Amino acid sequence: MVLKLFFPSCCSSADSGILIGRWISEQNSAVILAVVHFPFIPVQVKQYLGDVQRVTKVSVSVLGSWSNSRQGKEESLSEFLEDLGTIFCHEPWIQISKEGDSKFWSCSTLQKHSKNPQEEEIILVYYDQRKVMLSHLHPPLDTAGQRAEDASKLSAIFDTVARSQVLFMTDRYDEGPIKLTHWQSDGVEASIIMELLKQASVPACMLLTFLLSLVSGICRSRVLKFWPLSFLWSKLSTCEQLGHRLQHLQVISSNKKAQNQNQLMRKANIFVSLLIDVALGILLMSWLYRKNRIGHLADTLIPVADHVAEELQDLLQWLMGAPAGLKMNRALDQVLGRFFLYHIHLWISYIHLLSPFIEMILWYVGLSACLGLTVALCILSDIIALLTFHIYCFYVYGARLYCLKIYGLSSLWRLFRGKKWNVLRQRVDSCSYDLDQLFIGTLLFTILLFLLPTTALYYLVFTLLRLLVVIVQGLIHLLVDLIDSLPLYSLILRLCRSYRLAAGVKFRVLEQQDGKPLRLLMQINPLSYGGVVQTYRLPTYSCYPRDSWASLCKKLFLGELIYPWKHKGDKQN
C-alpha cells in the first residue's frame, strides 16, 4: 500500500523529537501538525494531546519520531526514538530521519503488533502550514460536529490543520513543559496595534449602531411617507445612494460575528469601499474649495445654461422652417415651435432668477463630498437632471403626442380591416362597422397620417437630446456602481496574499533519488482576478435604467417614456 505523509515545511529544520498529527485511516495518510522536542515527559505529552483533542474535536496523537542529525547527537538516539513506539502505541509507527542538510530524507514505518507486516511505499508531501491554515479550503469551523461525508477528499487535510488552531498557540517562548515546532513557533502571528484596535472597536461599533438606529428610525418615520418628500426620496439618486450607504454602515457596525468566509469578506469589502469612497470625496472637496473653484464654477454655469438655451432656440427655428428640405405641416409646425420656444423663455427666466443663489448652493453641495465620492456623483447626476429638465419636458410632450398618433393610427387601421381591440379579453376580435363609422375613420386616419411626419420629426430630435442626457447620467451611475460594487479588499488580498483566496491545490514533483520516498510539494492555487470580482462583488442599487437594446428600441418606436430613474421594484441585487 501507499502511505501519504503530509509534512509541514516549517518543521524541516526542527530539532529531534516526536511527530504530532492526525492519522486518517480511510486515506491511509498522516497529517503532521507539529514536532515535540526533547526533553519531555510522555505522561505530560499524552495529557496535553488529550486537552487539545477535547477542544479541537480532532483525534490528535503521536504518530512517530523525527530525527535531525545535524546537531551530532549520539548514536543511541535513533534506538531511543524507535523505543518510543512502545510508549505511545501507534500503528504504524512512522520514522523520519534527516541527515545534515540533505534534501532527501529516510522514511520508514514499523508495525510491531501486525502479524503480517507489509512494507509500504511512502509519498512525502510538503505543505505550507500557514497557507493551508489561512486558505479556507476546509469546511466551515462552525460545523465542528459534522465530518465530511467523503473521507477521501483532500478537504480532510485542510480541515485537520484548521481545527488544530489551539495547538499552534504554544510557541517556543512559553514556560510550559512541552516545546513545539510549527508555523507559529517564533511567536503567535498578531499585531499589538490590531489587538488594541479590536478592543477599541467594540464601544465604537456600539455608538455607531445607536446613531444608525436613530437615523434609520427617522428615515422610516411617517413624515417621509407624505408627498412630496416620498416622491423626492424615491426619485432622487442621492437619496437612493444615502440609503444604500446607510445599509452598509449597519452591516459594518453589527456586533454579530461573521458565520463564514463570504460574510467576513463582504464586511471587509464594504469597509474598504467606504474608506476609499470617503477618502476620494474628501480629496474632491479639498480641490473644490481651493483657489475659489466654487466661485469660478458658479460663474461658468449661467453662461453655459444660456448657451444651451440659445442652441435650442436655433434648433427650434430650424425645425419651424424646412428642415433638411422636408415639407412639414406649417400650421402644426408653427404651433409646436412656438410652444417649445415659450418653454425655453420660461427656463431662461428661471435660471436667471436663481443666479444670485447658485454659488451658495454649490458651496453647500460641495460639503456633501465628505460623505463620499459616490454621493457627490449622485448629486451631480441630480443637478444635471434639474438643469436639463426643459429637455425632459420637450421629450415628454413630443413622446406623448407621437404615442397618441401611433396608437390612433393603429386603432383606425384595425377599423379598415373590420377588427377592434377587445379590452376585456385583451385580444383583437372581428367587428362590423356601418358606413358613417368607416367615413369618419377614413378622415381621421388621413389627418393623423399626414400630421405624423411633423410630429415624428420633433419627437426624433428631442429623443436624441434626451438620450444624450441619459448617456451622461448613465456614465456617472456606472462609476458609482463601480465604486459601490468593486470588492477592493478582495483584490488587494489577491495581490498581496493570494493564498487567502484559494481556488484549489496543485502538486509539484520535487527532485528524486533512488531508494528515497517520492517527494511532492503541495501549492495553493489562487482565484483569478475575474473570479474574485465575480465571487465577492457587492450588490448595487443604481438608479440608472438597465433596459435591453430590444426593449429600448421598442420604447422609442412606440413613443414610451425613458425615465431617468428606476421604479421601486427594479433594484439590481
Coordinates of C-alpha atoms in Angstrom, one line a residue:
M1 CA 0.0 0.0 0.0
V2 CA 0.9 3.6 -0.4
L3 CA 1.2 5.8 2.7
K4 CA 0.8 9.5 2.1
L5 CA 2.6 11.6 4.6
F6 CA 1.8 15.4 4.8
F7 CA 4.8 17.1 6.4
P8 CA 4.9 20.9 7.2
S9 CA 7.8 22.6 5.5
C10 CA 8.3 24.8 8.6
C11 CA 9.4 21.7 10.6
S12 CA 12.1 20.6 8.2
S13 CA 14.8 22.3 10.4
A14 CA 13.2 21.3 13.8
D15 CA 15.2 19.5 16.5
S16 CA 14.8 15.8 17.0
G17 CA 11.6 14.7 18.7
I18 CA 8.2 13.1 18.2
L19 CA 5.7 13.8 15.5
I20 CA 2.2 15.0 16.5
G21 CA -0.6 14.8 14.0
R22 CA -3.7 13.0 12.8
W23 CA -4.0 9.6 11.2
I24 CA -6.7 9.3 8.5
S25 CA -7.2 5.6 8.1
E26 CA -9.7 6.0 5.2
Q27 CA -7.0 7.6 3.1
N28 CA -4.0 5.7 4.7
S29 CA -2.4 9.0 5.2
A30 CA -0.9 11.0 8.1
V31 CA -1.0 14.8 8.6
I32 CA 1.9 16.0 10.7
L33 CA 1.0 19.1 12.7
A34 CA 4.0 19.8 15.0
V35 CA 7.2 18.3 16.4
V36 CA 7.7 17.9 20.2
H37 CA 11.3 18.3 21.2
F38 CA 13.4 16.7 23.9
P39 CA 13.3 16.6 26.9
F40 CA 9.7 15.8 27.6
I41 CA 7.7 13.5 29.9
P42 CA 5.4 11.1 28.0
V43 CA 2.6 11.5 30.5
Q44 CA 2.6 15.2 30.1
V45 CA 2.5 14.8 26.3
K46 CA -0.5 12.5 26.5
Q47 CA -2.3 14.9 28.9
Y48 CA -1.6 17.8 26.6
L49 CA -2.8 15.9 23.5
G50 CA -6.0 14.9 25.4
D51 CA -6.7 18.6 26.2
V52 CA -6.1 19.6 22.6
Q53 CA -8.4 16.8 21.4
R54 CA -11.2 17.9 23.7
V55 CA -11.0 21.5 22.4
T56 CA -10.5 20.8 18.7
K57 CA -12.5 17.6 18.3
V58 CA -9.6 16.2 16.2
S59 CA -8.0 12.9 17.1
V60 CA -4.5 14.2 17.6
S61 CA -1.9 11.7 18.6
V62 CA 1.8 10.8 18.4
L63 CA 2.4 9.3 15.0
G64 CA 6.1 8.7 15.0
S65 CA 9.6 10.1 15.5
W66 CA 11.6 12.8 13.9
S67 CA 15.4 12.6 13.8
N68 CA 17.6 15.5 12.8
S69 CA 21.2 14.5 13.0
R70 CA 22.7 17.9 12.2
Q71 CA 23.4 18.5 15.9
G72 CA 25.7 15.5 16.1
K73 CA 23.6 13.5 18.6
E74 CA 24.8 10.2 20.0
E75 CA 24.1 7.0 18.0
S76 CA 21.7 5.7 20.6
L77 CA 19.2 8.5 19.8
S78 CA 17.7 6.5 16.9
E79 CA 17.2 3.5 19.1
F80 CA 15.6 5.7 21.7
L81 CA 13.2 7.2 19.2
E82 CA 12.3 3.7 18.0
D83 CA 11.6 2.6 21.5
L84 CA 9.1 5.5 21.9
G85 CA 6.7 3.5 19.7
T86 CA 6.1 1.1 22.6
I87 CA 5.1 4.0 24.9
F88 CA 2.7 5.9 22.6
C89 CA 1.5 2.8 20.7
H90 CA 0.5 4.0 17.3
E91 CA 0.2 1.6 14.4
P92 CA 2.0 2.2 12.1
W93 CA 4.9 4.0 13.8
I94 CA 6.4 6.5 11.4
Q95 CA 10.2 7.2 11.4
I96 CA 11.6 10.1 9.5
S97 CA 15.3 10.8 9.6
K98 CA 17.2 13.8 8.1
E99 CA 21.0 13.7 7.8
G100 CA 22.7 17.1 7.8
D101 CA 21.4 19.5 5.2
S102 CA 20.4 16.7 2.8
K103 CA 17.1 17.3 0.9
F104 CA 16.4 13.5 0.8
W105 CA 15.1 12.0 4.0
S106 CA 14.8 8.5 5.1
C107 CA 11.2 7.4 5.9
S108 CA 10.1 4.1 7.2
T109 CA 7.2 2.5 9.2
L110 CA 7.1 0.0 11.9
Q111 CA 4.2 -2.4 12.6
K112 CA 5.0 -4.2 15.8
H113 CA 1.6 -5.5 16.5
S114 CA 0.8 -6.7 13.0
K115 CA 1.1 -10.4 12.2
N116 CA 1.9 -9.9 8.6
P117 CA 3.8 -6.6 8.4
Q118 CA 3.9 -5.2 4.8
E119 CA 6.5 -2.8 3.5
E120 CA 4.6 0.3 2.4
E121 CA 5.6 2.8 -0.2
I122 CA 5.8 6.3 1.2
I123 CA 4.9 9.5 -0.6
L124 CA 6.2 12.6 1.3
V125 CA 4.1 15.7 0.6
Y126 CA 5.4 19.0 1.8
Y127 CA 2.8 21.7 2.6
D128 CA 3.0 25.3 3.9
Q129 CA 1.1 25.2 7.2
R130 CA 0.5 28.9 7.3
K131 CA -1.1 29.0 3.8
V132 CA -3.2 25.9 4.4
M133 CA -4.4 27.3 7.7
L134 CA -5.5 30.6 6.1
S135 CA -6.6 29.4 2.7
H136 CA -10.2 28.5 3.9
L137 CA -10.3 25.4 1.7
H138 CA -11.6 23.5 4.6
P139 CA -15.3 23.1 5.8
P140 CA -16.7 25.9 8.0
L141 CA -15.4 25.8 11.5
D142 CA -18.9 26.4 12.9
T143 CA -19.9 22.8 11.8
A144 CA -17.3 21.2 14.1
G145 CA -19.6 18.3 14.9
Q146 CA -20.1 17.4 11.3
R147 CA -17.5 15.4 9.4
A148 CA -17.0 15.3 5.6
E149 CA -19.1 12.5 4.2
D150 CA -16.5 11.5 1.7
A151 CA -13.3 11.0 3.8
S152 CA -11.2 10.6 0.7
K153 CA -11.5 14.3 -0.1
L154 CA -8.4 16.4 0.3
S155 CA -10.5 18.8 2.4
A156 CA -9.9 16.5 5.3
I157 CA -6.3 17.6 5.3
F158 CA -7.2 21.3 5.4
D159 CA -9.9 20.5 8.0
T160 CA -7.3 18.9 10.3
V161 CA -5.0 21.9 10.1
A162 CA -7.8 24.4 10.5
R163 CA -9.3 22.7 13.6
S164 CA -5.9 22.5 15.3
Q165 CA -5.6 26.2 15.8
V166 CA -5.3 25.8 19.6
L167 CA -2.2 23.6 19.0
F168 CA -0.5 26.5 17.2
M169 CA -0.9 28.9 20.2
T170 CA 2.0 27.4 22.0
D171 CA 5.3 28.9 20.9
R172 CA 8.9 28.4 22.0
Y173 CA 8.8 31.3 24.5
D174 CA 6.1 29.6 26.7
E175 CA 7.2 28.3 30.0
G176 CA 5.3 25.0 29.7
P177 CA 6.9 21.6 29.9
I178 CA 6.3 20.9 26.2
K179 CA 8.3 22.6 23.4
L180 CA 6.7 22.5 19.9
T181 CA 7.8 23.5 16.4
H182 CA 5.0 24.6 14.0
W183 CA 4.3 27.6 11.8
Q184 CA 3.9 30.0 14.7
S185 CA 6.8 28.7 16.8
D186 CA 8.6 32.0 16.7
G187 CA 5.5 33.8 18.2
V188 CA 1.8 34.0 17.5
E189 CA 1.2 35.9 14.4
A190 CA -0.6 39.0 15.6
S191 CA -0.1 42.8 16.0
I192 CA -0.4 44.8 19.2
I193 CA -1.9 47.6 17.2
M194 CA -4.5 45.3 15.7
E195 CA -5.4 43.8 19.0
L196 CA -5.8 47.3 20.5
L197 CA -8.0 48.3 17.6
K198 CA -10.1 45.2 18.1
Q199 CA -10.7 46.2 21.7
A200 CA -11.4 49.8 20.9
S201 CA -13.8 48.9 18.0
V202 CA -16.4 47.4 20.4
P203 CA -17.5 50.6 22.0
A204 CA -17.1 52.5 18.7
C205 CA -19.4 49.9 17.0
M206 CA -21.9 50.2 19.8
L207 CA -22.0 54.0 19.5
L208 CA -22.3 53.8 15.7
T209 CA -25.1 51.2 15.9
F210 CA -27.0 53.6 18.2
L211 CA -26.6 56.5 15.9
L212 CA -27.5 54.4 12.8
S213 CA -30.6 53.1 14.6
L214 CA -31.6 56.7 15.3
V215 CA -31.1 57.7 11.7
S216 CA -32.9 54.6 10.4
G217 CA -35.9 55.4 12.7
I218 CA -36.0 58.9 11.3
C219 CA -35.9 57.6 7.7
R220 CA -38.7 55.1 8.5
S221 CA -40.9 57.7 10.1
R222 CA -44.2 58.7 8.6
V223 CA -43.0 62.2 7.8
L224 CA -41.1 60.9 4.8
K225 CA -44.1 59.0 3.5
F226 CA -46.1 62.1 2.8
W227 CA -45.9 63.8 -0.6
P228 CA -43.7 65.5 -1.8
L229 CA -41.0 64.0 0.5
S230 CA -41.8 60.5 -0.6
F231 CA -41.7 61.5 -4.2
L232 CA -38.2 63.1 -3.8
W233 CA -36.9 60.2 -1.8
S234 CA -37.9 57.7 -4.4
K235 CA -36.8 59.7 -7.5
L236 CA -33.5 61.4 -6.5
S237 CA -30.5 59.2 -6.9
T238 CA -28.8 61.0 -4.0
C239 CA -31.4 59.6 -1.6
E240 CA -31.0 56.2 -3.0
Q241 CA -27.3 56.3 -2.6
L242 CA -27.6 57.6 1.0
G243 CA -30.0 54.8 1.8
H244 CA -27.5 52.3 0.3
R245 CA -24.6 53.6 2.3
L246 CA -26.8 53.6 5.5
Q247 CA -27.3 49.8 4.9
H248 CA -23.6 49.4 4.5
L249 CA -22.9 51.1 7.8
Q250 CA -25.4 48.9 9.5
V251 CA -23.7 45.8 8.2
I252 CA -20.3 47.0 9.3
S253 CA -21.3 48.2 12.8
S254 CA -23.2 45.0 13.5
N255 CA -21.8 43.1 16.6
K256 CA -22.8 39.7 15.1
K257 CA -19.8 37.6 14.2
A258 CA -19.4 36.6 10.6
Q259 CA -20.6 33.0 10.2
N260 CA -18.4 32.1 7.2
Q261 CA -15.7 33.4 4.9
N262 CA -18.1 35.0 2.5
Q263 CA -19.7 37.1 5.2
L264 CA -16.3 38.1 6.5
M265 CA -15.1 39.1 3.0
R266 CA -18.4 41.1 2.4
K267 CA -17.9 43.1 5.6
A268 CA -14.2 43.8 4.7
N269 CA -15.1 44.8 1.2
I270 CA -17.8 47.2 2.3
F271 CA -15.5 48.7 4.9
V272 CA -12.7 49.3 2.4
S273 CA -15.1 50.6 -0.2
L274 CA -16.5 53.1 2.4
L275 CA -13.0 54.2 3.4
I276 CA -11.9 54.7 -0.2
D277 CA -15.2 56.4 -1.1
V278 CA -14.9 58.9 1.7
A279 CA -11.2 59.5 1.1
L280 CA -11.9 60.3 -2.6
G281 CA -14.8 62.6 -1.5
I282 CA -12.5 64.5 0.9
L283 CA -9.9 64.9 -1.9
L284 CA -12.6 66.3 -4.2
M285 CA -13.9 68.6 -1.5
S286 CA -10.4 69.9 -0.8
W287 CA -9.9 70.5 -4.5
L288 CA -13.2 72.4 -4.9
Y289 CA -12.6 74.8 -2.0
R290 CA -9.1 75.6 -3.1
K291 CA -8.4 78.7 -5.2
N292 CA -12.1 79.6 -5.2
R293 CA -13.0 77.0 -7.7
I294 CA -16.7 77.0 -6.5
G295 CA -17.0 80.7 -7.5
H296 CA -15.5 80.0 -10.9
L297 CA -17.8 77.1 -11.4
A298 CA -20.9 79.2 -10.5
D299 CA -19.8 82.0 -12.8
T300 CA -19.4 79.4 -15.7
L301 CA -22.7 77.7 -15.0
I302 CA -25.0 80.6 -16.1
P303 CA -23.3 81.3 -19.4
V304 CA -23.3 77.6 -20.2
A305 CA -27.1 77.4 -19.5
D306 CA -27.7 80.5 -21.7
H307 CA -25.6 78.9 -24.5
V308 CA -27.6 75.7 -24.3
A309 CA -30.9 77.7 -24.4
E310 CA -29.7 79.7 -27.5
E311 CA -28.7 76.5 -29.3
L312 CA -32.2 75.0 -28.5
Q313 CA -33.8 78.2 -29.9
D314 CA -31.8 77.9 -33.1
L315 CA -32.7 74.3 -33.4
L316 CA -36.4 75.1 -33.0
Q317 CA -36.2 77.9 -35.6
W318 CA -34.6 75.4 -38.0
L319 CA -37.5 72.9 -37.3
M320 CA -40.1 75.6 -37.9
G321 CA -38.7 76.2 -41.4
A322 CA -37.9 73.5 -43.9
P323 CA -35.5 71.1 -42.0
A324 CA -33.3 69.2 -44.4
G325 CA -35.7 70.3 -47.3
L326 CA -38.6 68.4 -45.8
K327 CA -42.2 69.6 -46.4
M328 CA -43.8 70.0 -43.0
N329 CA -47.4 70.8 -42.0
R330 CA -46.9 74.5 -41.4
A331 CA -49.8 75.1 -39.0
L332 CA -48.8 72.2 -36.7
D333 CA -45.1 73.1 -37.1
Q334 CA -45.7 76.8 -36.0
V335 CA -47.8 75.7 -33.0
L336 CA -45.3 73.2 -31.8
G337 CA -42.3 75.6 -32.4
R338 CA -43.9 78.5 -30.5
F339 CA -45.0 76.2 -27.7
F340 CA -41.4 74.9 -27.2
L341 CA -39.9 78.4 -27.6
Y342 CA -42.2 79.7 -24.8
H343 CA -40.9 76.9 -22.5
I344 CA -37.3 77.9 -23.3
H345 CA -38.2 81.5 -22.4
L346 CA -39.6 80.3 -19.1
W347 CA -36.5 78.2 -18.4
I348 CA -34.1 81.1 -19.1
S349 CA -36.1 83.3 -16.7
Y350 CA -36.0 80.6 -14.1
I351 CA -32.2 80.2 -14.4
H352 CA -31.6 83.9 -14.1
L353 CA -33.9 84.1 -11.1
L354 CA -31.6 81.5 -9.3
S355 CA -28.3 83.0 -10.5
P356 CA -27.7 85.0 -7.2
F357 CA -28.0 81.8 -5.1
I358 CA -26.1 79.4 -7.3
E359 CA -22.7 80.0 -5.7
M360 CA -24.2 79.5 -2.2
I361 CA -26.0 76.3 -3.4
L362 CA -22.8 74.9 -4.9
W363 CA -20.9 75.8 -1.8
Y364 CA -23.2 73.6 0.4
V365 CA -23.4 70.9 -2.2
G366 CA -19.6 70.7 -2.2
L367 CA -19.7 69.9 1.5
S368 CA -21.6 66.7 0.7
A369 CA -18.5 65.3 -0.8
C370 CA -17.3 64.4 2.7
L371 CA -20.0 61.7 2.7
G372 CA -18.2 60.1 -0.2
L373 CA -17.4 60.5 -3.9
T374 CA -20.4 58.4 -4.8
V375 CA -22.8 60.8 -3.0
A376 CA -21.1 63.7 -4.8
L377 CA -21.6 62.0 -8.2
C378 CA -25.2 61.2 -7.4
I379 CA -25.7 64.9 -6.6
L380 CA -24.1 65.8 -9.9
S381 CA -26.5 63.4 -11.7
D382 CA -29.5 65.1 -10.0
I383 CA -28.1 68.6 -10.8
I384 CA -27.8 67.5 -14.5
A385 CA -31.4 66.2 -14.3
L386 CA -32.6 69.5 -12.9
L387 CA -30.6 71.6 -15.4
T388 CA -31.9 69.6 -18.3
F389 CA -35.5 69.5 -17.1
H390 CA -36.7 71.6 -20.0
I391 CA -35.2 69.0 -22.4
Y392 CA -37.0 66.3 -20.5
C393 CA -40.3 68.3 -20.7
F394 CA -39.8 68.6 -24.5
Y395 CA -39.2 64.9 -24.8
V396 CA -42.3 64.1 -22.7
Y397 CA -44.5 66.4 -24.8
G398 CA -43.1 65.0 -28.1
A399 CA -43.3 61.4 -26.9
R400 CA -46.9 61.8 -25.7
L401 CA -48.1 63.4 -28.9
Y402 CA -46.2 60.9 -31.1
C403 CA -47.6 58.0 -29.0
L404 CA -51.1 59.3 -29.3
K405 CA -50.9 59.4 -33.1
I406 CA -49.3 55.9 -33.3
Y407 CA -52.0 54.3 -31.2
G408 CA -54.7 56.3 -33.1
L409 CA -53.4 55.1 -36.5
S410 CA -53.1 51.5 -35.3
S411 CA -56.7 51.6 -34.0
L412 CA -58.0 53.2 -37.2
W413 CA -56.0 50.6 -39.3
R414 CA -57.9 47.9 -37.4
L415 CA -61.2 49.7 -38.3
F416 CA -60.4 49.4 -42.1
R417 CA -59.8 45.6 -41.6
G418 CA -63.1 45.1 -39.7
K419 CA -61.2 44.5 -36.4
K420 CA -61.3 46.0 -33.0
W421 CA -59.4 45.6 -29.7
N422 CA -61.3 43.7 -27.0
V423 CA -60.3 45.3 -23.7
L424 CA -61.9 42.6 -21.6
R425 CA -60.2 39.6 -23.3
Q426 CA -57.1 41.6 -24.3
R427 CA -57.2 40.4 -27.9
V428 CA -58.2 41.6 -31.4
D429 CA -61.7 40.5 -32.4
S430 CA -63.8 40.9 -35.6
C431 CA -66.3 43.7 -35.8
S432 CA -68.8 45.1 -38.3
Y433 CA -68.9 48.9 -38.8
D434 CA -71.5 51.0 -40.6
L435 CA -70.8 53.5 -43.4
D436 CA -70.7 56.6 -41.2
Q437 CA -68.1 55.0 -38.9
L438 CA -65.9 54.0 -41.9
F439 CA -66.2 57.5 -43.3
I440 CA -65.2 59.2 -40.1
G441 CA -62.4 56.7 -39.6
T442 CA -61.0 57.4 -43.1
L443 CA -61.0 61.2 -42.4
L444 CA -59.3 60.8 -39.0
F445 CA -56.8 58.3 -40.4
T446 CA -55.9 60.7 -43.3
I447 CA -55.4 63.6 -40.9
L448 CA -53.2 61.7 -38.5
L449 CA -51.2 60.1 -41.3
F450 CA -50.3 63.5 -42.8
L451 CA -49.6 65.1 -39.5
L452 CA -47.4 62.2 -38.4
P453 CA -44.1 63.3 -40.1
T454 CA -44.1 66.7 -38.4
T455 CA -44.8 65.1 -35.0
A456 CA -42.2 62.3 -35.7
L457 CA -39.5 64.9 -36.5
Y458 CA -40.0 66.8 -33.3
Y459 CA -40.1 63.5 -31.4
L460 CA -36.9 62.3 -33.0
V461 CA -35.0 65.5 -32.3
F462 CA -36.0 65.7 -28.6
T463 CA -35.5 61.9 -28.1
L464 CA -31.9 62.3 -29.3
L465 CA -31.3 65.1 -26.9
R466 CA -32.9 63.1 -24.1
L467 CA -30.7 60.1 -24.9
L468 CA -27.7 62.3 -24.7
V469 CA -28.6 63.4 -21.2
V470 CA -29.4 59.8 -20.2
I471 CA -26.0 58.6 -21.5
V472 CA -24.2 61.2 -19.4
Q473 CA -26.2 60.2 -16.4
G474 CA -25.6 56.6 -17.2
L475 CA -21.8 57.1 -17.2
I476 CA -22.0 58.8 -13.9
H477 CA -24.0 55.9 -12.4
L478 CA -21.7 53.3 -13.9
L479 CA -18.8 55.0 -12.0
V480 CA -21.0 54.9 -8.8
D481 CA -21.7 51.2 -9.4
L482 CA -18.0 50.6 -9.9
I483 CA -17.1 52.2 -6.5
D484 CA -20.0 50.5 -4.7
S485 CA -19.7 47.0 -6.1
L486 CA -16.0 46.5 -6.7
P487 CA -14.5 44.2 -4.0
L488 CA -11.4 46.3 -3.3
Y489 CA -10.3 44.4 -0.2
S490 CA -10.5 41.0 -2.0
L491 CA -8.5 42.4 -4.9
I492 CA -5.8 43.8 -2.5
L493 CA -5.8 40.4 -0.7
R494 CA -5.4 38.6 -4.0
L495 CA -2.5 40.8 -4.9
C496 CA -0.7 40.6 -1.6
R497 CA -1.8 37.3 0.0
S498 CA -3.2 35.2 -2.9
Y499 CA -3.4 32.1 -0.8
R500 CA -6.2 33.7 1.3
L501 CA -8.4 33.4 -1.8
A502 CA -7.8 29.8 -2.8
A503 CA -9.5 28.0 -5.6
G504 CA -7.7 24.6 -5.2
V505 CA -4.3 23.0 -4.9
K506 CA -1.7 21.6 -7.2
F507 CA 1.2 19.2 -6.6
R508 CA 4.7 19.7 -8.0
V509 CA 7.1 16.8 -8.2
L510 CA 10.4 17.6 -6.5
E511 CA 13.9 16.2 -7.2
Q512 CA 14.1 12.5 -6.6
Q513 CA 16.8 10.0 -5.5
D514 CA 16.8 6.2 -5.7
G515 CA 15.9 4.5 -2.5
K516 CA 14.2 7.6 -1.1
P517 CA 10.4 8.3 -0.9
L518 CA 8.7 10.3 -3.6
R519 CA 8.7 14.0 -2.7
L520 CA 5.8 16.3 -3.7
L521 CA 5.1 19.9 -2.9
M522 CA 1.5 21.0 -2.3
Q523 CA 0.8 24.5 -3.6
I524 CA -2.3 26.7 -3.2
N525 CA -4.0 27.8 -6.5
P526 CA -5.4 31.3 -6.0
L527 CA -8.5 32.6 -7.6
S528 CA -8.2 34.7 -10.8
Y529 CA -8.9 38.4 -10.6
G530 CA -12.0 37.8 -12.6
G531 CA -13.1 35.1 -10.2
V532 CA -12.5 37.4 -7.2
V533 CA -14.7 40.1 -8.7
Q534 CA -17.4 37.6 -9.7
T535 CA -17.4 35.8 -6.3
Y536 CA -17.1 38.8 -3.9
R537 CA -18.9 41.5 -5.9
L538 CA -21.2 43.7 -3.8
P539 CA -24.8 44.3 -4.7
T540 CA -25.6 47.6 -6.4
Y541 CA -28.6 49.9 -6.1
S542 CA -28.0 52.2 -9.1
C543 CA -30.8 54.5 -10.3
Y544 CA -29.7 54.1 -14.0
P545 CA -32.2 52.1 -16.1
R546 CA -30.8 48.8 -17.5
D547 CA -33.1 48.2 -20.5
S548 CA -32.0 45.8 -23.2
W549 CA -31.4 47.2 -26.7
A550 CA -34.6 45.5 -28.0
S551 CA -36.7 46.9 -25.2
L552 CA -35.2 50.4 -25.7
C553 CA -35.8 50.3 -29.4
K554 CA -39.4 49.2 -28.8
K555 CA -40.0 52.1 -26.4
L556 CA -38.5 54.6 -28.8
F557 CA -40.7 53.3 -31.7
L558 CA -43.9 53.3 -29.6
G559 CA -43.2 56.7 -28.0
E560 CA -42.9 55.3 -24.5
L561 CA -41.0 57.4 -21.9
I562 CA -37.4 56.7 -20.9
Y563 CA -37.3 57.6 -17.2
P564 CA -34.1 58.9 -15.6
W565 CA -34.7 56.6 -12.6
K566 CA -35.8 53.1 -11.9
H567 CA -39.0 52.1 -10.4
K568 CA -39.0 50.9 -6.8
G569 CA -39.2 47.2 -7.7
D570 CA -36.4 47.3 -10.2
K571 CA -33.4 47.4 -7.9
Q572 CA -30.4 45.3 -9.0
N573 CA -29.4 42.9 -6.2

